[in-house]
mmCIF file of C-alpha atoms in Angstrom:
data_model
loop_
_atom_site.group_PDB
_atom_site.id
_atom_site.type_symbol
_atom_site.label_atom_id
_atom_site.label_comp_id
_atom_site.label_asym_id
_atom_site.label_seq_id
_atom_site.Cartn_x
_atom_site.Cartn_y
_atom_site.Cartn_z
ATOM 1 C CA VAL A 261 -244.528 12.783 -14.645
ATOM 2 C CA ARG A 262 -240.984 13.561 -15.808
ATOM 3 C CA ARG A 263 -239.605 14.859 -19.054
ATOM 4 C CA LEU A 264 -237.600 12.248 -20.965
ATOM 5 C CA PRO A 265 -234.789 13.001 -23.440
ATOM 6 C CA ILE A 266 -235.975 10.136 -25.609
ATOM 7 C CA GLY A 267 -239.176 8.143 -25.994
ATOM 8 C CA ASP A 268 -242.604 8.819 -24.494
ATOM 9 C CA GLY A 269 -242.594 6.354 -21.637
ATOM 10 C CA ILE A 270 -240.358 4.119 -19.565
ATOM 11 C CA TRP A 271 -240.888 1.899 -16.527
ATOM 12 C CA ILE A 272 -238.942 2.544 -13.323
ATOM 13 C CA ALA A 273 -238.218 0.265 -10.364
ATOM 14 C CA ARG A 274 -237.920 2.187 -7.102
ATOM 15 C CA HIS A 275 -236.325 0.768 -3.965
ATOM 16 C CA LYS A 276 -238.874 0.448 -1.167
ATOM 17 C CA HIS A 277 -236.630 2.039 1.444
ATOM 18 C CA LEU A 278 -233.882 3.868 -0.446
ATOM 19 C CA SER A 279 -234.239 6.616 -3.044
ATOM 20 C CA SER A 280 -232.502 4.614 -5.773
ATOM 21 C CA GLU A 281 -234.375 4.148 -9.063
ATOM 22 C CA TYR A 282 -233.600 1.862 -11.994
ATOM 23 C CA VAL A 283 -234.904 2.014 -15.545
ATOM 24 C CA LEU A 284 -236.423 -1.276 -16.634
ATOM 25 C CA ASP A 285 -235.676 -2.757 -20.043
ATOM 26 C CA PHE A 286 -238.693 -1.285 -21.830
ATOM 27 C CA ILE A 287 -239.245 2.027 -23.618
ATOM 28 C CA VAL A 288 -242.244 3.138 -25.666
ATOM 29 C CA GLU A 289 -242.557 5.707 -28.449
ATOM 30 C CA ARG A 290 -246.201 6.703 -29.008
ATOM 31 C CA LYS A 291 -247.458 8.163 -32.280
ATOM 32 C CA LYS A 292 -250.932 9.219 -33.299
ATOM 33 C CA VAL A 293 -251.648 8.333 -36.925
ATOM 34 C CA ALA A 294 -251.650 12.008 -37.979
ATOM 35 C CA ASP A 295 -248.347 12.637 -36.183
ATOM 36 C CA LEU A 296 -246.831 9.526 -37.733
ATOM 37 C CA ARG A 297 -247.858 10.680 -41.186
ATOM 38 C CA SER A 298 -246.238 14.109 -40.768
ATOM 39 C CA SER A 299 -243.079 12.678 -39.194
ATOM 40 C CA ILE A 300 -242.679 10.281 -42.138
ATOM 41 C CA ARG A 301 -242.924 13.215 -44.535
ATOM 42 C CA ASP A 302 -240.255 15.331 -42.846
ATOM 43 C CA ASN A 303 -237.990 12.397 -41.877
ATOM 44 C CA ARG A 304 -238.437 12.919 -38.114
ATOM 45 C CA TYR A 305 -239.728 9.354 -38.003
ATOM 46 C CA LYS A 306 -236.395 7.866 -39.083
ATOM 47 C CA ASP A 307 -234.479 10.175 -36.745
ATOM 48 C CA GLN A 308 -236.617 9.268 -33.730
ATOM 49 C CA LYS A 309 -236.253 5.552 -34.405
ATOM 50 C CA LEU A 310 -232.525 5.975 -34.861
ATOM 51 C CA ARG A 311 -232.188 7.711 -31.494
ATOM 52 C CA LEU A 312 -234.070 4.871 -29.842
ATOM 53 C CA LEU A 313 -231.901 2.269 -31.570
ATOM 54 C CA VAL A 314 -228.705 4.110 -30.643
ATOM 55 C CA CYS A 315 -229.816 4.515 -27.050
ATOM 56 C CA PHE A 316 -230.820 0.857 -27.101
ATOM 57 C CA ASP A 317 -227.763 -1.180 -27.996
ATOM 58 C CA LEU A 318 -225.251 0.261 -30.454
ATOM 59 C CA ASP A 319 -221.536 0.522 -29.862
ATOM 60 C CA LEU A 320 -220.615 4.000 -31.086
ATOM 61 C CA SER A 321 -216.949 3.864 -30.137
ATOM 62 C CA SER A 322 -215.996 3.082 -33.725
ATOM 63 C CA VAL A 323 -217.911 5.995 -35.209
ATOM 64 C CA PRO A 324 -215.743 9.006 -36.125
ATOM 65 C CA SER A 325 -215.806 11.842 -33.554
ATOM 66 C CA LEU A 326 -217.345 9.679 -30.824
ATOM 67 C CA SER A 327 -215.242 8.445 -27.930
ATOM 68 C CA ALA A 328 -217.844 6.941 -25.594
ATOM 69 C CA ARG A 329 -220.293 4.098 -25.732
ATOM 70 C CA VAL A 330 -223.817 5.458 -25.652
ATOM 71 C CA ARG A 331 -226.157 2.812 -24.399
ATOM 72 C CA SER A 332 -229.192 2.952 -22.174
ATOM 73 C CA GLY A 333 -229.275 -0.782 -21.520
ATOM 74 C CA LEU A 334 -232.889 -1.044 -22.649
ATOM 75 C CA LYS A 335 -233.748 -4.246 -24.492
ATOM 76 C CA LYS A 336 -237.369 -3.843 -25.577
ATOM 77 C CA LEU A 337 -238.357 -1.060 -27.969
ATOM 78 C CA ILE A 338 -242.108 -0.549 -28.267
ATOM 79 C CA PHE A 339 -243.589 1.592 -31.037
ATOM 80 C CA LEU A 340 -247.233 2.367 -30.279
ATOM 81 C CA VAL A 341 -249.440 3.614 -33.125
ATOM 82 C CA GLU A 342 -252.635 5.260 -31.891
ATOM 83 C CA GLY A 343 -255.561 5.383 -34.309
ATOM 84 C CA ASP A 344 -256.621 3.677 -37.527
ATOM 85 C CA PRO A 345 -254.149 4.095 -40.426
ATOM 86 C CA ASN A 346 -256.982 3.381 -42.886
ATOM 87 C CA THR A 347 -258.525 6.761 -42.048
ATOM 88 C CA SER A 348 -255.468 8.555 -43.438
ATOM 89 C CA GLU A 349 -254.879 9.371 -47.095
ATOM 90 C CA ALA A 350 -251.335 8.107 -46.499
ATOM 91 C CA ALA A 351 -252.555 4.726 -45.223
ATOM 92 C CA GLU A 352 -250.200 2.647 -47.367
ATOM 93 C CA SER A 353 -247.059 4.575 -46.405
ATOM 94 C CA ILE A 354 -248.033 4.367 -42.723
ATOM 95 C CA LYS A 355 -248.591 0.606 -42.950
ATOM 96 C CA THR A 356 -245.292 0.173 -44.783
ATOM 97 C CA ALA A 357 -243.496 2.220 -42.135
ATOM 98 C CA CYS A 358 -245.004 0.080 -39.369
ATOM 99 C CA PHE A 359 -244.013 -3.110 -41.188
ATOM 100 C CA THR A 360 -240.439 -1.883 -41.640
ATOM 101 C CA THR A 361 -240.230 -0.777 -38.022
ATOM 102 C CA GLU A 362 -241.380 -4.162 -36.752
ATOM 103 C CA ILE A 363 -239.908 -6.695 -39.172
ATOM 104 C CA LEU A 364 -236.666 -5.060 -40.264
ATOM 105 C CA GLU A 365 -235.742 -2.933 -37.255
ATOM 106 C CA GLY A 366 -236.890 -5.140 -34.421
ATOM 107 C CA PHE A 367 -239.408 -2.888 -32.676
ATOM 108 C CA ASP A 368 -242.506 -4.323 -31.035
ATOM 109 C CA VAL A 369 -245.264 -2.422 -32.869
ATOM 110 C CA GLN A 370 -248.460 -2.082 -30.845
ATOM 111 C CA ARG A 371 -251.687 -0.578 -32.194
ATOM 112 C CA THR A 372 -254.521 1.095 -30.286
ATOM 113 C CA SER A 373 -257.799 2.660 -31.409
ATOM 114 C CA GLY A 374 -257.445 5.868 -29.389
ATOM 115 C CA LEU A 375 -256.354 7.469 -26.124
ATOM 116 C CA HIS A 376 -258.495 5.307 -23.825
ATOM 117 C CA ASP A 377 -257.286 2.173 -25.565
ATOM 118 C CA THR A 378 -253.709 3.441 -25.210
ATOM 119 C CA LEU A 379 -254.177 3.897 -21.462
ATOM 120 C CA ARG A 380 -255.528 0.357 -21.222
ATOM 121 C CA LYS A 381 -252.511 -0.851 -23.197
ATOM 122 C CA TYR A 382 -250.153 0.930 -20.785
ATOM 123 C CA ALA A 383 -251.918 -0.735 -17.852
ATOM 124 C CA TYR A 384 -251.591 -4.138 -19.518
ATOM 125 C CA LEU A 385 -247.905 -3.545 -20.293
ATOM 126 C CA THR A 386 -247.253 -2.461 -16.714
ATOM 127 C CA ARG A 387 -248.772 -5.671 -15.349
ATOM 128 C CA ALA A 388 -246.899 -7.782 -17.909
ATOM 129 C CA ILE A 389 -243.578 -6.075 -17.128
ATOM 130 C CA ALA A 390 -244.102 -6.525 -13.387
ATOM 131 C CA GLN A 391 -244.774 -10.216 -13.940
ATOM 132 C CA TYR A 392 -241.717 -10.508 -16.183
ATOM 133 C CA TYR A 393 -239.434 -9.151 -13.468
ATOM 134 C CA LYS A 394 -240.976 -11.349 -10.804
ATOM 135 C CA LEU A 395 -239.834 -14.299 -12.904
ATOM 136 C CA HIS A 396 -236.472 -12.945 -14.065
ATOM 137 C CA LEU A 397 -235.216 -10.663 -11.284
ATOM 138 C CA PRO A 398 -231.996 -11.934 -9.661
ATOM 139 C CA GLU A 399 -232.568 -13.483 -6.236
ATOM 140 C CA ASP A 400 -229.945 -11.095 -4.903
ATOM 141 C CA HIS A 401 -231.646 -7.752 -5.553
ATOM 142 C CA SER A 402 -228.342 -5.957 -5.063
ATOM 143 C CA LYS A 403 -227.458 -7.245 -8.545
ATOM 144 C CA LEU A 404 -230.224 -5.140 -10.081
ATOM 145 C CA SER A 405 -227.754 -2.354 -10.833
ATOM 146 C CA GLY A 406 -225.956 -4.750 -13.163
ATOM 147 C CA VAL A 407 -229.194 -5.546 -14.981
ATOM 148 C CA CYS A 408 -230.869 -2.147 -15.367
ATOM 149 C CA PRO A 409 -229.266 1.315 -15.457
ATOM 150 C CA PRO A 410 -229.917 3.822 -12.673
ATOM 151 C CA PHE A 411 -232.365 6.506 -13.792
ATOM 152 C CA ASN A 412 -229.794 9.325 -13.635
ATOM 153 C CA GLU A 413 -227.318 7.285 -15.685
ATOM 154 C CA PHE A 414 -229.995 6.535 -18.279
ATOM 155 C CA ILE A 415 -230.773 10.252 -18.633
ATOM 156 C CA LYS A 416 -227.088 11.151 -18.915
ATOM 157 C CA ARG A 417 -226.378 8.555 -21.589
ATOM 158 C CA CYS A 418 -229.381 9.550 -23.664
ATOM 159 C CA GLN A 419 -228.376 13.214 -23.451
ATOM 160 C CA GLU A 420 -224.983 12.279 -24.891
ATOM 161 C CA LEU A 421 -226.795 11.683 -28.174
ATOM 162 C CA ASP A 422 -227.140 15.454 -28.489
ATOM 163 C CA LYS A 423 -223.354 15.737 -28.747
ATOM 164 C CA MET A 424 -223.291 13.789 -32.002
ATOM 165 C CA THR A 425 -222.633 15.642 -35.238
ATOM 166 C CA VAL A 426 -224.799 15.238 -38.322
ATOM 167 C CA SER A 427 -222.104 13.015 -39.846
ATOM 168 C CA ASP A 428 -222.040 10.841 -36.720
ATOM 169 C CA VAL A 429 -225.777 10.301 -36.980
ATOM 170 C CA PHE A 430 -225.499 9.583 -40.702
ATOM 171 C CA SER A 431 -222.791 6.984 -40.030
ATOM 172 C CA ILE A 432 -225.058 5.205 -37.582
ATOM 173 C CA GLN A 433 -227.965 5.345 -40.015
ATOM 174 C CA LEU A 434 -225.803 3.751 -42.687
ATOM 175 C CA MET A 435 -224.760 0.941 -40.364
ATOM 176 C CA GLN A 436 -228.413 -0.085 -40.085
ATOM 177 C CA VAL A 437 -228.338 -0.980 -43.804
ATOM 178 C CA PRO A 438 -227.610 -4.628 -44.683
ATOM 179 C CA GLN A 439 -223.997 -5.249 -45.820
ATOM 180 C CA VAL A 440 -222.835 -1.852 -44.507
ATOM 181 C CA THR A 441 -219.985 -2.309 -42.041
ATOM 182 C CA GLU A 442 -218.157 0.368 -40.086
ATOM 183 C CA GLU A 443 -215.539 0.650 -42.852
ATOM 184 C CA VAL A 444 -218.200 1.015 -45.542
ATOM 185 C CA ALA A 445 -220.032 3.693 -43.560
ATOM 186 C CA ILE A 446 -216.804 5.664 -43.098
ATOM 187 C CA ALA A 447 -216.062 5.413 -46.830
ATOM 188 C CA VAL A 448 -219.511 6.805 -47.645
ATOM 189 C CA VAL A 449 -219.291 9.627 -45.097
ATOM 190 C CA ASP A 450 -215.876 10.597 -46.486
ATOM 191 C CA LEU A 451 -217.620 11.162 -49.825
ATOM 192 C CA TYR A 452 -220.915 12.535 -48.525
ATOM 193 C CA PRO A 453 -220.912 13.814 -44.919
ATOM 194 C CA THR A 454 -224.694 14.039 -44.660
ATOM 195 C CA LEU A 455 -227.764 12.214 -45.867
ATOM 196 C CA VAL A 456 -228.862 15.343 -47.734
ATOM 197 C CA SER A 457 -225.593 15.595 -49.665
ATOM 198 C CA LEU A 458 -225.880 11.948 -50.723
ATOM 199 C CA ALA A 459 -229.529 12.357 -51.724
ATOM 200 C CA ASN A 460 -228.591 15.392 -53.830
ATOM 201 C CA ALA A 461 -225.898 13.355 -55.588
ATOM 202 C CA TYR A 462 -228.449 10.677 -56.433
ATOM 203 C CA SER A 463 -230.856 13.292 -57.787
ATOM 204 C CA LEU A 464 -228.206 14.585 -60.202
ATOM 205 C CA LEU A 465 -228.319 11.212 -61.968
ATOM 206 C CA GLU A 466 -231.895 12.041 -62.968
ATOM 207 C CA GLY A 467 -233.568 8.698 -62.397
ATOM 208 C CA ASP A 468 -230.884 6.453 -63.892
ATOM 209 C CA VAL A 469 -231.411 3.675 -61.352
ATOM 210 C CA CYS A 470 -228.477 1.555 -62.517
ATOM 211 C CA ALA A 471 -226.116 4.511 -62.191
ATOM 212 C CA GLN A 472 -227.586 5.449 -58.819
ATOM 213 C CA GLU A 473 -227.193 1.912 -57.476
ATOM 214 C CA GLU A 474 -223.545 1.730 -58.576
ATOM 215 C CA MET A 475 -222.580 5.318 -57.730
ATOM 216 C CA LEU A 476 -221.036 4.690 -54.316
ATOM 217 C CA ARG A 477 -219.164 1.601 -55.480
ATOM 218 C CA LYS A 478 -217.522 3.513 -58.309
ATOM 219 C CA GLN A 479 -216.804 6.686 -56.353
ATOM 220 C CA SER A 480 -215.291 4.758 -53.440
ATOM 221 C CA ASN A 481 -213.048 2.645 -55.678
ATOM 222 C CA ASN A 482 -214.868 -0.492 -54.531
ATOM 223 C CA LYS A 483 -214.524 0.253 -50.796
ATOM 224 C CA VAL A 484 -218.302 0.062 -50.945
ATOM 225 C CA SER A 485 -219.366 -3.262 -52.434
ATOM 226 C CA SER A 486 -221.932 -3.460 -55.212
ATOM 227 C CA VAL A 487 -224.504 -4.973 -52.847
ATOM 228 C CA ALA A 488 -223.921 -2.330 -50.177
ATOM 229 C CA SER A 489 -224.076 0.419 -52.798
ATOM 230 C CA LYS A 490 -227.466 -0.818 -53.988
ATOM 231 C CA ASN A 491 -228.768 -1.236 -50.450
ATOM 232 C CA ILE A 492 -227.737 2.277 -49.467
ATOM 233 C CA PHE A 493 -229.433 3.736 -52.531
ATOM 234 C CA ARG A 494 -232.644 1.879 -51.714
ATOM 235 C CA PHE A 495 -232.404 2.998 -48.079
ATOM 236 C CA ILE A 496 -232.004 6.663 -49.043
ATOM 237 C CA TRP A 497 -234.262 6.744 -52.076
ATOM 238 C CA GLY A 498 -236.841 4.173 -51.031
#
């Protein structure tokens, strides 16, 4: 068992004779229903998903203050929810979060009834992943390093996420919103460097939804389109 900088579990391929290890293209984030509920409330849920997405496949070279590409090379993000959401008083918000995570953000959401079921799921995934690589592994195994990152490189790249500023993270969050390009994200961050500062600006409009939806468009002198402005408001306020 090793401590990971991101996620709760990964699968590693180890050379039979050498000490080299490679991280396979699968990573899992496990959440008990109670933990998921609390992380939704304090926004840790969005942050954890963002870190997985960034470590997954985002080019950060265009984000202000970042000079390196942070990418783990992993291609399959699994979000495992342990327990029955219907037993929680926040059942609807949990179900909505799972739907968003799967449909809009591209995670593979898996559900289990409890710890024993989770362990069975891990065993099933391990067999399925092994079978996947039997079918897709290059015939020349020396090419594996070009397919999957070495374990040490994976750890190093994930740790680079800790060097990001709050504004860097906010920029990446914004670029997950439909119609928000790099230029739009930069325009927003120039006005509001953090998610909290933008949320506070929305709150000052006291529930005037039309004004809130158009706020960024007007303040950016149309650098932020009307559609992007509305989408960002819904992302922050929704």
